[in-house]
Coordinates of C-alpha atoms in Angstrom, one line a residue:
M14 CA 16.0 3.5 3.8
S15 CA 16.1 0.2 2.1
A16 CA 16.2 -3.0 4.1
A17 CA 19.5 -3.8 5.6
N18 CA 21.6 -6.6 4.3
P19 CA 21.3 -9.3 7.0
N20 CA 25.0 -10.0 6.7
T21 CA 26.1 -6.4 7.0
F22 CA 27.1 -7.0 10.6
S23 CA 28.5 -10.5 10.3
N24 CA 30.6 -12.5 7.9
F25 CA 29.2 -15.9 8.9
S26 CA 25.9 -17.7 8.5
L27 CA 26.3 -20.2 11.3
A28 CA 28.0 -19.7 14.6
T29 CA 29.5 -23.2 14.2
D30 CA 31.5 -21.7 11.3
L31 CA 33.5 -19.6 13.8
P32 CA 37.0 -20.8 14.9
A33 CA 36.3 -19.9 18.5
W34 CA 33.2 -22.1 18.5
S35 CA 35.3 -25.1 17.6
K36 CA 37.8 -24.1 20.2
L37 CA 35.1 -24.0 22.9
Q38 CA 33.9 -27.4 21.8
S39 CA 37.4 -28.8 22.2
I40 CA 37.7 -27.2 25.6
Y41 CA 34.4 -28.6 26.7
D42 CA 35.3 -32.1 25.4
A43 CA 38.7 -32.0 27.2
Q44 CA 37.6 -30.5 30.5
G45 CA 34.2 -29.0 30.5
K46 CA 32.4 -32.1 31.4
S47 CA 34.6 -32.8 34.4
M48 CA 35.3 -29.2 35.5
S49 CA 34.8 -28.7 39.2
V50 CA 34.0 -25.2 40.4
K51 CA 35.2 -26.1 43.9
D52 CA 38.5 -27.2 42.5
E53 CA 38.8 -24.0 40.4
F54 CA 38.3 -22.0 43.6
A55 CA 41.0 -24.1 45.3
K56 CA 43.4 -23.4 42.4
D57 CA 42.7 -19.6 42.3
S58 CA 42.4 -17.6 45.5
N59 CA 41.6 -14.6 43.4
R60 CA 38.7 -16.2 41.6
F61 CA 35.8 -14.3 43.3
A62 CA 37.5 -10.9 42.7
K63 CA 38.3 -11.9 39.1
Y64 CA 34.9 -13.1 38.2
S65 CA 32.7 -10.7 40.1
K66 CA 31.9 -7.3 38.5
T67 CA 30.3 -4.3 40.2
F68 CA 28.2 -1.9 38.2
Q69 CA 27.8 1.7 39.5
N70 CA 24.6 3.4 38.6
Y71 CA 24.2 7.1 37.7
D72 CA 23.1 7.9 41.3
G73 CA 26.1 6.1 42.9
S74 CA 24.2 3.0 43.9
K75 CA 25.8 -0.4 43.0
I76 CA 24.9 -3.9 41.8
M77 CA 27.3 -6.8 42.1
F78 CA 27.3 -9.5 39.5
D79 CA 29.1 -12.6 40.8
F80 CA 29.9 -15.0 37.9
S81 CA 32.5 -16.9 40.0
K82 CA 30.2 -19.9 40.7
N83 CA 29.9 -20.6 37.0
L84 CA 31.5 -23.6 35.2
V85 CA 34.3 -21.6 33.7
N86 CA 38.0 -20.9 34.0
D87 CA 40.4 -18.5 32.3
E88 CA 40.7 -20.7 29.2
V89 CA 36.9 -20.9 28.8
M90 CA 36.4 -17.1 29.4
N91 CA 39.1 -16.2 27.0
A92 CA 37.6 -18.4 24.3
L93 CA 34.1 -16.9 24.9
V94 CA 35.5 -13.4 24.6
E95 CA 37.2 -14.5 21.3
L96 CA 33.8 -15.9 20.2
A97 CA 32.2 -12.5 20.8
K98 CA 34.9 -10.8 18.8
E99 CA 34.6 -13.2 15.8
A100 CA 30.8 -12.9 15.9
N101 CA 31.2 -9.1 15.8
V102 CA 28.8 -8.6 18.7
T103 CA 30.2 -5.1 19.3
G104 CA 29.7 -4.2 15.6
L105 CA 26.0 -5.2 15.7
R106 CA 25.7 -3.3 19.0
D107 CA 27.1 -0.2 17.5
A108 CA 24.9 -0.5 14.4
M109 CA 21.8 -0.9 16.7
L110 CA 22.8 2.2 18.7
A111 CA 23.4 4.2 15.5
G112 CA 19.8 3.6 14.5
E113 CA 20.6 1.2 11.6
H114 CA 17.8 -1.2 10.5
I115 CA 19.2 -4.3 12.2
N116 CA 15.7 -5.8 12.3
F117 CA 16.1 -6.6 8.6
T118 CA 13.1 -8.9 8.2
E119 CA 10.8 -6.0 9.2
D120 CA 13.2 -3.2 7.8
R121 CA 13.2 -1.4 11.2
A122 CA 15.7 0.1 13.5
V123 CA 15.9 -1.3 17.1
Y124 CA 16.1 1.9 19.1
H125 CA 14.5 1.5 22.5
A126 CA 17.8 2.9 24.0
A127 CA 16.7 6.3 22.5
L128 CA 13.6 6.2 24.9
R129 CA 15.9 6.4 27.9
N130 CA 18.3 9.0 26.4
R131 CA 18.1 11.3 29.4
S132 CA 21.3 13.0 28.5
N133 CA 19.4 14.2 25.4
K134 CA 22.3 13.4 23.0
A135 CA 21.5 13.3 19.3
M136 CA 20.2 9.8 18.3
T137 CA 19.4 9.4 14.7
V138 CA 17.1 7.1 12.7
D139 CA 16.8 7.6 8.9
G140 CA 18.6 10.9 9.1
T141 CA 16.3 12.3 11.8
N142 CA 17.4 13.1 15.4
V143 CA 14.6 11.4 17.4
A144 CA 15.7 12.9 20.8
P145 CA 13.4 15.9 20.6
E146 CA 10.4 13.7 19.7
V147 CA 11.1 11.4 22.6
E148 CA 11.5 14.3 25.0
A149 CA 8.2 15.8 23.9
V150 CA 6.4 12.5 24.6
L151 CA 8.1 12.3 28.0
Q152 CA 7.1 15.9 28.8
H153 CA 3.5 15.1 27.8
M154 CA 3.6 12.1 30.1
K155 CA 5.0 14.2 32.9
E156 CA 2.4 16.9 32.6
F157 CA -0.5 14.4 32.3
S158 CA 0.7 12.1 35.2
E159 CA 1.2 15.1 37.5
Q160 CA -2.3 16.5 36.7
V161 CA -3.9 13.1 37.4
R162 CA -1.9 12.5 40.6
S163 CA -2.5 16.0 42.0
G164 CA -6.3 15.9 41.2
A165 CA -6.1 18.7 38.7
W166 CA -7.4 16.2 36.1
T167 CA -10.8 14.8 37.2
G168 CA -13.4 12.6 35.9
Y169 CA -16.6 13.9 34.3
T170 CA -18.3 14.6 37.6
G171 CA -15.2 16.4 39.1
K172 CA -14.1 13.4 41.2
K173 CA -10.4 12.7 41.5
I174 CA -9.1 9.7 39.6
T175 CA -8.6 6.8 42.0
D176 CA -8.1 3.9 39.7
V177 CA -6.2 3.4 36.4
V178 CA -6.9 0.4 34.1
N179 CA -4.3 -0.4 31.5
I180 CA -5.7 -2.4 28.6
G181 CA -3.0 -4.0 26.5
I182 CA -1.4 -7.3 25.7
G183 CA 2.2 -8.7 25.4
G184 CA 4.7 -5.9 25.9
S185 CA 2.0 -3.4 26.5
D186 CA 1.0 -5.4 29.6
L187 CA 3.9 -7.5 30.8
G188 CA 6.3 -4.5 31.2
P189 CA 4.0 -2.1 33.1
V190 CA 2.6 -5.0 35.3
M191 CA 6.1 -6.0 36.3
V192 CA 7.4 -2.5 36.9
T193 CA 4.4 -1.3 38.9
E194 CA 4.6 -4.4 41.1
A195 CA 8.4 -4.1 41.5
L196 CA 8.1 -0.4 42.5
K197 CA 5.0 -0.7 44.6
H198 CA 6.9 0.8 47.5
Y199 CA 7.0 4.1 45.6
A200 CA 3.3 4.2 44.8
G201 CA 1.0 7.1 45.6
D202 CA -2.8 6.7 46.3
I203 CA -3.8 5.8 42.7
K204 CA -4.4 2.1 42.2
V205 CA -3.5 0.5 38.9
H206 CA -5.1 -2.5 37.2
F207 CA -4.1 -4.4 34.1
V208 CA -6.3 -6.3 31.6
S209 CA -4.7 -8.3 28.9
N210 CA -6.5 -11.7 28.5
I211 CA -9.3 -11.9 26.0
D212 CA -11.0 -14.2 28.5
G213 CA -14.0 -12.1 29.6
T214 CA -13.3 -13.0 33.2
H215 CA -10.2 -10.8 33.2
I216 CA -12.0 -7.5 32.5
A217 CA -15.2 -8.5 34.3
E218 CA -13.3 -9.2 37.5
T219 CA -11.3 -6.0 37.1
L220 CA -14.3 -3.7 36.6
K221 CA -16.5 -5.3 39.2
D222 CA -15.4 -3.1 42.1
L223 CA -14.5 0.1 40.2
N224 CA -16.4 3.4 40.1
A225 CA -16.8 4.8 36.6
E226 CA -16.7 8.3 37.9
S227 CA -13.1 8.0 39.1
T228 CA -11.6 5.4 36.7
L229 CA -9.2 6.2 33.9
F230 CA -8.6 3.7 31.1
L231 CA -5.3 3.5 29.1
I232 CA -5.7 1.7 25.8
A233 CA -2.3 0.5 24.8
S234 CA -2.1 -0.5 21.2
K235 CA 0.3 1.1 18.7
T236 CA -2.0 0.5 15.8
F237 CA -5.2 0.6 17.8
T238 CA -6.2 -2.5 15.9
T239 CA -4.8 -5.3 18.1
A240 CA -7.8 -7.6 18.3
E241 CA -7.6 -8.6 22.0
T242 CA -6.9 -5.1 23.2
I243 CA -9.6 -3.4 21.2
T244 CA -12.2 -6.1 22.2
N245 CA -11.4 -5.4 25.8
A246 CA -11.4 -1.7 25.2
N247 CA -14.8 -1.8 23.7
S248 CA -16.1 -3.8 26.6
A249 CA -14.6 -1.2 29.0
K250 CA -16.3 1.5 27.0
A251 CA -19.6 -0.3 27.1
W252 CA -19.3 -0.7 30.9
F253 CA -18.4 3.0 31.3
L254 CA -21.3 4.2 29.2
Q255 CA -23.7 1.9 31.0
N256 CA -22.6 3.4 34.3
T257 CA -22.5 7.1 33.2
G258 CA -25.9 7.6 31.5
N259 CA -24.7 6.6 28.0
N260 CA -23.1 10.0 27.4
A261 CA -20.3 9.5 24.9
S262 CA -18.9 13.0 25.6
H263 CA -17.7 11.7 29.0
I264 CA -15.2 9.3 27.3
A265 CA -12.7 12.1 26.7
K266 CA -12.2 12.5 30.5
H267 CA -11.8 8.8 31.1
F268 CA -10.0 7.2 28.2
V269 CA -6.4 7.8 26.9
A270 CA -4.7 6.2 23.9
L271 CA -1.1 4.9 23.9
S272 CA -1.1 4.7 20.1
T273 CA -0.1 6.3 16.9
N274 CA -3.3 5.7 14.9
E275 CA -5.1 9.0 15.2
T276 CA -8.0 8.0 13.0
E277 CA -8.9 4.9 15.0
V278 CA -8.4 6.6 18.3
A279 CA -10.8 9.4 17.3
K280 CA -13.3 6.9 16.0
F281 CA -13.3 5.2 19.4
G282 CA -14.2 8.5 21.0
I283 CA -10.8 9.4 22.6
D284 CA -9.7 13.1 22.4
T285 CA -6.6 12.9 20.2
K286 CA -5.0 15.4 22.5
N287 CA -4.9 12.5 24.9
M288 CA -2.8 10.3 22.6
F289 CA 0.7 9.3 23.6
G290 CA 2.7 8.0 20.6
F291 CA 5.8 5.9 20.0
E292 CA 7.6 4.9 16.8
N293 CA 7.9 1.6 14.9
W294 CA 11.5 1.3 16.1
V295 CA 10.1 0.5 19.5
G296 CA 9.5 -3.3 19.8
G297 CA 6.6 -4.4 22.0
R298 CA 8.8 -6.2 24.5
Y299 CA 11.0 -3.1 24.8
S300 CA 8.1 -0.6 25.1
V301 CA 7.9 -0.1 28.9
W302 CA 10.4 2.7 28.4
S303 CA 8.0 4.5 26.0
A304 CA 4.5 5.9 26.4
I305 CA 3.5 2.4 27.3
G306 CA 5.0 3.2 30.7
L307 CA 2.4 5.9 31.3
S308 CA 0.7 3.6 33.9
V309 CA 4.0 3.4 35.7
A310 CA 4.4 7.2 35.8
L311 CA 0.8 7.5 37.1
Y312 CA 1.5 5.0 39.8
I313 CA 5.0 5.9 41.1
G314 CA 5.2 9.5 39.8
Y315 CA 7.1 11.0 36.9
E316 CA 10.3 11.7 38.9
N317 CA 10.6 8.0 39.8
F318 CA 9.8 7.0 36.2
D319 CA 12.6 9.3 35.1
A320 CA 15.0 7.6 37.5
F321 CA 13.9 4.3 36.1
L322 CA 14.9 5.5 32.6
K323 CA 18.2 6.8 33.9
G324 CA 19.1 3.5 35.5
A325 CA 18.7 1.8 32.1
E326 CA 20.6 4.6 30.4
A327 CA 23.5 3.9 32.7
V328 CA 23.6 0.3 31.5
D329 CA 23.4 1.5 27.9
K330 CA 26.5 3.5 28.5
H331 CA 28.3 0.6 30.2
F332 CA 27.4 -1.9 27.5
T333 CA 28.6 0.6 24.8
E334 CA 31.9 1.6 26.4
A335 CA 33.2 -1.4 28.5
P336 CA 35.6 -3.8 26.8
I337 CA 34.2 -7.3 26.3
E338 CA 36.3 -8.7 29.2
E339 CA 34.6 -6.2 31.6
N340 CA 31.2 -5.8 29.9
I341 CA 28.7 -7.2 32.4
P342 CA 25.7 -8.0 30.1
L343 CA 28.0 -9.3 27.4
L344 CA 29.6 -11.7 29.8
G345 CA 26.2 -12.8 31.0
G346 CA 25.1 -13.5 27.4
L347 CA 28.3 -15.4 26.7
L348 CA 27.8 -17.7 29.7
S349 CA 24.3 -18.4 28.5
V350 CA 25.7 -19.5 25.1
W351 CA 28.3 -21.7 26.9
Y352 CA 25.6 -23.5 28.8
N353 CA 23.1 -23.7 26.0
N354 CA 25.4 -24.8 23.2
F355 CA 28.2 -26.7 24.9
H356 CA 26.7 -28.1 28.1
G357 CA 23.3 -28.8 26.5
A358 CA 21.3 -26.8 29.0
E359 CA 17.8 -26.1 27.7
T360 CA 16.6 -23.9 30.5
H361 CA 17.5 -20.8 32.5
L362 CA 16.2 -20.1 35.9
V363 CA 15.8 -16.5 37.3
A364 CA 14.9 -16.5 40.9
P365 CA 14.5 -13.1 42.6
F366 CA 14.8 -13.2 46.4
D367 CA 12.4 -10.3 46.5
Q368 CA 8.6 -10.4 46.6
Y369 CA 8.3 -7.1 44.8
L370 CA 10.0 -8.8 41.8
H371 CA 7.5 -11.6 41.6
R372 CA 6.6 -10.7 38.0
F373 CA 10.1 -10.2 36.9
P374 CA 10.6 -13.8 35.5
A375 CA 7.4 -13.5 33.6
Y376 CA 8.6 -10.3 32.0
L377 CA 11.9 -11.9 31.1
Q378 CA 10.2 -14.8 29.5
Q379 CA 8.8 -12.6 26.7
L380 CA 12.1 -10.7 26.4
S381 CA 14.2 -13.8 26.1
M382 CA 11.9 -16.4 24.3
E383 CA 10.2 -14.0 21.9
S384 CA 13.5 -12.5 21.0
N385 CA 15.6 -15.7 20.5
G386 CA 13.1 -18.3 19.8
K387 CA 14.3 -18.5 16.2
S388 CA 15.7 -21.2 14.1
V389 CA 16.8 -19.3 10.9
T390 CA 20.0 -17.2 11.0
R391 CA 20.8 -13.9 9.4
G392 CA 22.3 -15.9 6.6
N393 CA 18.8 -17.3 5.8
V394 CA 19.8 -20.8 6.8
F395 CA 18.5 -23.0 9.5
A396 CA 20.7 -23.1 12.6
N397 CA 22.4 -26.4 13.3
Y398 CA 22.6 -25.5 17.1
S399 CA 20.3 -24.7 19.9
T400 CA 19.2 -21.1 20.2
G401 CA 16.7 -19.6 22.8
S402 CA 16.6 -21.1 26.3
I403 CA 13.4 -21.8 28.1
L404 CA 13.4 -19.2 30.8
F405 CA 11.4 -19.7 34.0
G406 CA 11.3 -18.6 37.6
E407 CA 9.4 -17.5 40.7
P408 CA 10.3 -15.5 43.7
A409 CA 12.3 -17.3 46.4
T410 CA 12.0 -18.5 49.1
N411 CA 8.7 -20.1 48.2
A412 CA 10.3 -21.4 44.9
Q413 CA 12.6 -23.5 47.0
H414 CA 9.6 -25.5 48.0
S415 CA 8.5 -26.1 44.4
F416 CA 11.1 -26.6 41.7
F417 CA 14.4 -26.3 43.5
Q418 CA 14.4 -30.0 44.0
L419 CA 14.9 -30.5 40.3
V420 CA 17.7 -27.8 40.2
H421 CA 19.6 -29.6 43.0
Q422 CA 19.2 -33.3 42.3
G423 CA 17.5 -33.6 38.9
T424 CA 19.2 -35.0 35.8
K425 CA 19.1 -31.6 33.9
L426 CA 21.7 -28.8 34.2
I427 CA 19.8 -25.6 35.0
P428 CA 22.0 -22.5 35.1
S429 CA 20.4 -20.1 37.6
D430 CA 20.4 -16.4 38.4
F431 CA 19.6 -15.4 41.9
I432 CA 18.7 -11.7 42.6
L433 CA 18.7 -10.1 46.1
A434 CA 18.7 -6.5 47.5
A435 CA 20.8 -6.0 50.6
Q436 CA 18.4 -3.4 51.9
S437 CA 14.7 -4.2 52.2
H438 CA 11.9 -1.6 51.8
N439 CA 10.2 -3.4 54.7
P440 CA 12.9 -4.1 57.4
I441 CA 10.4 -5.5 59.9
E442 CA 11.3 -7.4 63.1
N443 CA 14.7 -5.7 63.3
K444 CA 15.5 -7.0 59.8
L445 CA 14.9 -10.6 60.8
H446 CA 13.0 -11.4 57.6
Q447 CA 15.6 -9.8 55.4
K448 CA 18.4 -11.8 57.1
M449 CA 16.5 -15.0 56.7
L450 CA 15.9 -14.2 53.1
A451 CA 19.6 -13.4 52.5
S452 CA 20.7 -16.6 54.3
N453 CA 18.7 -18.6 51.8
F454 CA 20.1 -16.5 48.9
F455 CA 23.7 -17.3 49.9
A456 CA 23.0 -20.9 51.0
Q457 CA 21.2 -22.0 47.9
A458 CA 24.0 -20.8 45.6
E459 CA 26.6 -22.4 47.8
A460 CA 24.7 -25.7 48.1
L461 CA 24.3 -25.8 44.3
M462 CA 28.0 -25.4 43.9
V463 CA 29.5 -27.6 46.7
G464 CA 26.8 -30.3 46.9
K465 CA 27.2 -33.1 49.4
D466 CA 29.2 -36.3 48.7
E467 CA 28.6 -39.8 50.0
A468 CA 31.2 -39.5 52.8
Q469 CA 29.4 -36.5 54.2
V470 CA 26.0 -38.2 54.0
K471 CA 27.4 -41.2 55.8
S472 CA 29.0 -39.1 58.5
E473 CA 25.6 -37.6 59.2
G474 CA 24.2 -41.1 60.0
A475 CA 22.7 -42.2 56.7
T476 CA 23.1 -45.9 55.9
G477 CA 22.3 -48.4 53.2
G478 CA 20.0 -47.5 50.3
L479 CA 19.2 -44.1 51.8
V480 CA 22.7 -42.8 51.1
P481 CA 22.4 -42.1 47.3
H482 CA 19.1 -40.3 47.9
K483 CA 20.9 -37.8 50.1
V484 CA 23.8 -37.2 47.8
F485 CA 24.0 -33.8 46.0
S486 CA 26.3 -33.7 43.0
G487 CA 26.9 -30.0 43.3
N488 CA 28.7 -28.2 40.5
R489 CA 25.4 -26.6 39.4
P490 CA 26.1 -23.1 38.1
T491 CA 24.7 -19.9 39.5
T492 CA 25.1 -16.2 38.9
S493 CA 24.4 -14.1 42.0
I494 CA 23.2 -10.6 41.5
L495 CA 23.3 -8.5 44.7
A496 CA 21.9 -5.0 44.6
Q497 CA 22.0 -2.4 47.4
K498 CA 18.3 -1.7 47.1
I499 CA 15.5 -2.2 44.5
T500 CA 15.0 1.5 43.5
P501 CA 13.6 2.7 40.2
A502 CA 17.1 3.2 39.0
T503 CA 18.2 -0.3 40.0
L504 CA 15.2 -1.9 38.4
G505 CA 15.9 0.0 35.2
S506 CA 19.4 -1.3 35.2
L507 CA 18.4 -4.9 35.8
I508 CA 16.0 -4.8 32.9
A509 CA 18.6 -3.3 30.6
Y510 CA 21.1 -5.9 31.8
Y511 CA 18.8 -8.7 30.6
E512 CA 18.0 -6.9 27.4
Y513 CA 21.7 -6.9 26.5
V514 CA 22.2 -10.5 27.7
T515 CA 19.5 -11.4 25.2
F516 CA 21.0 -9.3 22.5
T517 CA 24.4 -10.9 23.0
E518 CA 22.9 -14.4 22.7
G519 CA 21.2 -13.5 19.4
A520 CA 24.3 -11.8 18.0
I521 CA 26.4 -15.0 18.7
W522 CA 23.7 -17.2 17.2
N523 CA 23.5 -14.8 14.3
I524 CA 19.7 -14.6 14.5
N525 CA 17.3 -11.6 14.3
S526 CA 16.3 -11.1 17.9
F527 CA 13.8 -8.3 17.0
D528 CA 11.1 -9.9 14.9
Q529 CA 8.4 -12.3 16.1
W530 CA 6.9 -14.0 13.1
G531 CA 6.1 -17.0 15.2
V532 CA 3.3 -15.0 17.0
E533 CA 1.5 -14.4 13.7
L534 CA 0.3 -17.8 12.5
G535 CA -2.0 -18.5 15.4
K536 CA -3.5 -15.1 15.2
V537 CA -4.4 -15.5 11.5
L538 CA -6.0 -18.9 12.1
A539 CA -7.9 -17.5 15.1
K540 CA -9.6 -14.9 12.8
V541 CA -10.8 -17.6 10.5
I542 CA -12.1 -19.8 13.3
G543 CA -13.7 -16.7 14.9
K544 CA -15.9 -16.2 11.9
E545 CA -16.9 -19.9 12.0
L546 CA -17.9 -19.7 15.6
N547 CA -20.6 -17.2 14.7
D548 CA -22.2 -19.8 12.4
S549 CA -24.2 -22.5 14.1
S550 CA -23.5 -25.1 11.4
A551 CA -20.8 -27.8 11.9
V552 CA -17.4 -27.1 10.4
A553 CA -15.4 -29.5 8.3
T554 CA -12.6 -27.2 7.0
H555 CA -9.8 -28.2 9.4
D556 CA -8.1 -31.3 10.5
A557 CA -10.2 -33.9 12.2
S558 CA -9.2 -33.0 15.7
T559 CA -9.8 -29.3 15.2
N560 CA -13.1 -29.9 13.5
G561 CA -14.2 -32.2 16.4
L562 CA -13.2 -29.7 19.1
I563 CA -14.9 -26.8 17.4
N564 CA -18.1 -28.7 16.8
Q565 CA -18.2 -29.9 20.4
F566 CA -17.6 -26.4 21.6
K567 CA -20.5 -25.1 19.5
E568 CA -22.8 -27.8 21.0
W569 CA -21.8 -27.0 24.6
M570 CA -21.6 -23.2 24.3

C-alpha cells in the first residue's frame, strides 16, 4: 500500500482555519476569562447530571467521569463538539480502526485496537485479516505463561521460575511496569523486575539478589537491535553464563524474545520457538496490549491479562459508537484543547488517589507527549498554535504535600484529573484509610473549584497583610474519575480512555500523533560520540561546550 495522503482525513492544514476555532476564541474572549464554575452550578441545577458520564464495562463494572467542574457551559461544549465535527475526528477514527495508514510519515497503520479484539471480529490491514495472527500470539502467551506459573516450565536445573526480568525501553518498559504495579493485588508468586536504563546501575542492582537457576529474562525489542536494550541483554547473558558454568545451551530455558527479528534472536542464543512477535502497526507506546505484555501475563495470570484486554476493547466500542456529545474520551480530548489553546494552559495534571497507580502518570507522559509533541501539521506546515501539553503527576495524597500548592495558588492554570476507586483492595482499619483517601479526593476538587475569598478569610480571624496569602481564587478545573474498583478490566479501560483523549487532541491539531522523529536525533549523535569515547584522544568535532564536557569526562573516567 502506498503512503496515505496526509490530507485524506482532513480538509484543513491548520486548526485555526476552522470556523469553530474562531467561534471558540470569540466565546473565550467574551466570557471564558470570567466564567465562574460556581455561578454555572447556581444557574443550572442539572449541571452535574448533564456533564457527568458513566461508562459501563463489559463485565458490568462502571467508571464515572465527572466533567462538571470544568470551565465550560452549554455554549462552550456545543462549540467544542462543532470543532470535532469540522476537524473530522470521527473520520480519522474510522480510518484508524479500518487499518488505513494514518501514520503517513512512516507509512503505517495504527492498529493497536486489533490487539484487544477479544470478540475476534475481522480487522484488516493491507487486505489481510490480522485477527487470527493476534489470536495465535495470545494463545502462545497463554500457553507459555501458564507453563511458567504452574512450574511445568523450569530452569535448566529443574527449579521453578521465581523471578522474571523484562529488559526493554520506552513502551517496552513503561507499559509493563505500570500495569504490573497497578495490578499487584492480582499477582501470583512470581516476582517481576524491569531493566530499561543503560546506566549499568539499573541492571547491576536488579541482578544482585537473583538466582540464575530460577530467573527468566524477557528481551523486549521488536527489531532486536535497540542499542540500550541489547546492551542490557548482553550484560544479562554474561551474568547468566558466569553463574551457570558458561554453558550456552542453558540460555534457551532462561531467555525469551519479544521480537520479530528471528535472525538476531537466534544469533543471541534464544530458541526461536520462544519468540513472541508483533507487527509494525503496533507503536511502542501502545505495545503493552501485545506480546510486550508477556511480563504482565506471567505476573497476574493470563485470565486477568485477558480481562485487561477486554476492558480496553469495551472503550474501543464506546469510542467507535457513541455520538460526540456522549463520547467520553472525545469529550476529554476536547476539554484538553479548550484549556491548551484558549486558556493558555501548558500542563495537565493526572493525580491518582490510589497507590497501585503510582506509575500511571509516568506511563501517560510517554503516551501524551511522545504522541502530540509535534509542531508540523498533516498539511506539512508549522502549527501556529500550541499542541502537546506537559503531562505530570504523582499519586495523592502525598502529592498534596508537594506540588498542589502551585495548583491551588500559583499563577498558572493547571487542569487536573483526579482518579479514585470507591472500593479498595486493602480495606484495612474498617475502611478508615479508604475513607480518608476519598475525603481528600472530593475535598481537593471542591476546593480547587470554590476557593476561599477575602471575606471568608477575614471571618476566620485573619487580618492585615496575612489576608491575601490565605485567599484561594478557586475556579481551577478538575475532571473527577471515579471507578468502582481497579480491576484488570478497569485499568484496561482507563488506559484506552487516555489513548483516545490523546488521539482526539492530535486530530483537532491535525498532527500525526503516531510517529516520533524527535526521539531519533539524540540517538544518532550518541552513536557518533560513543565511538569517540573509545578513543583516548581529545575531541574537537563538536561545539565548544560538548567538546569540553567530553574531554573532561575522558579525563575523569
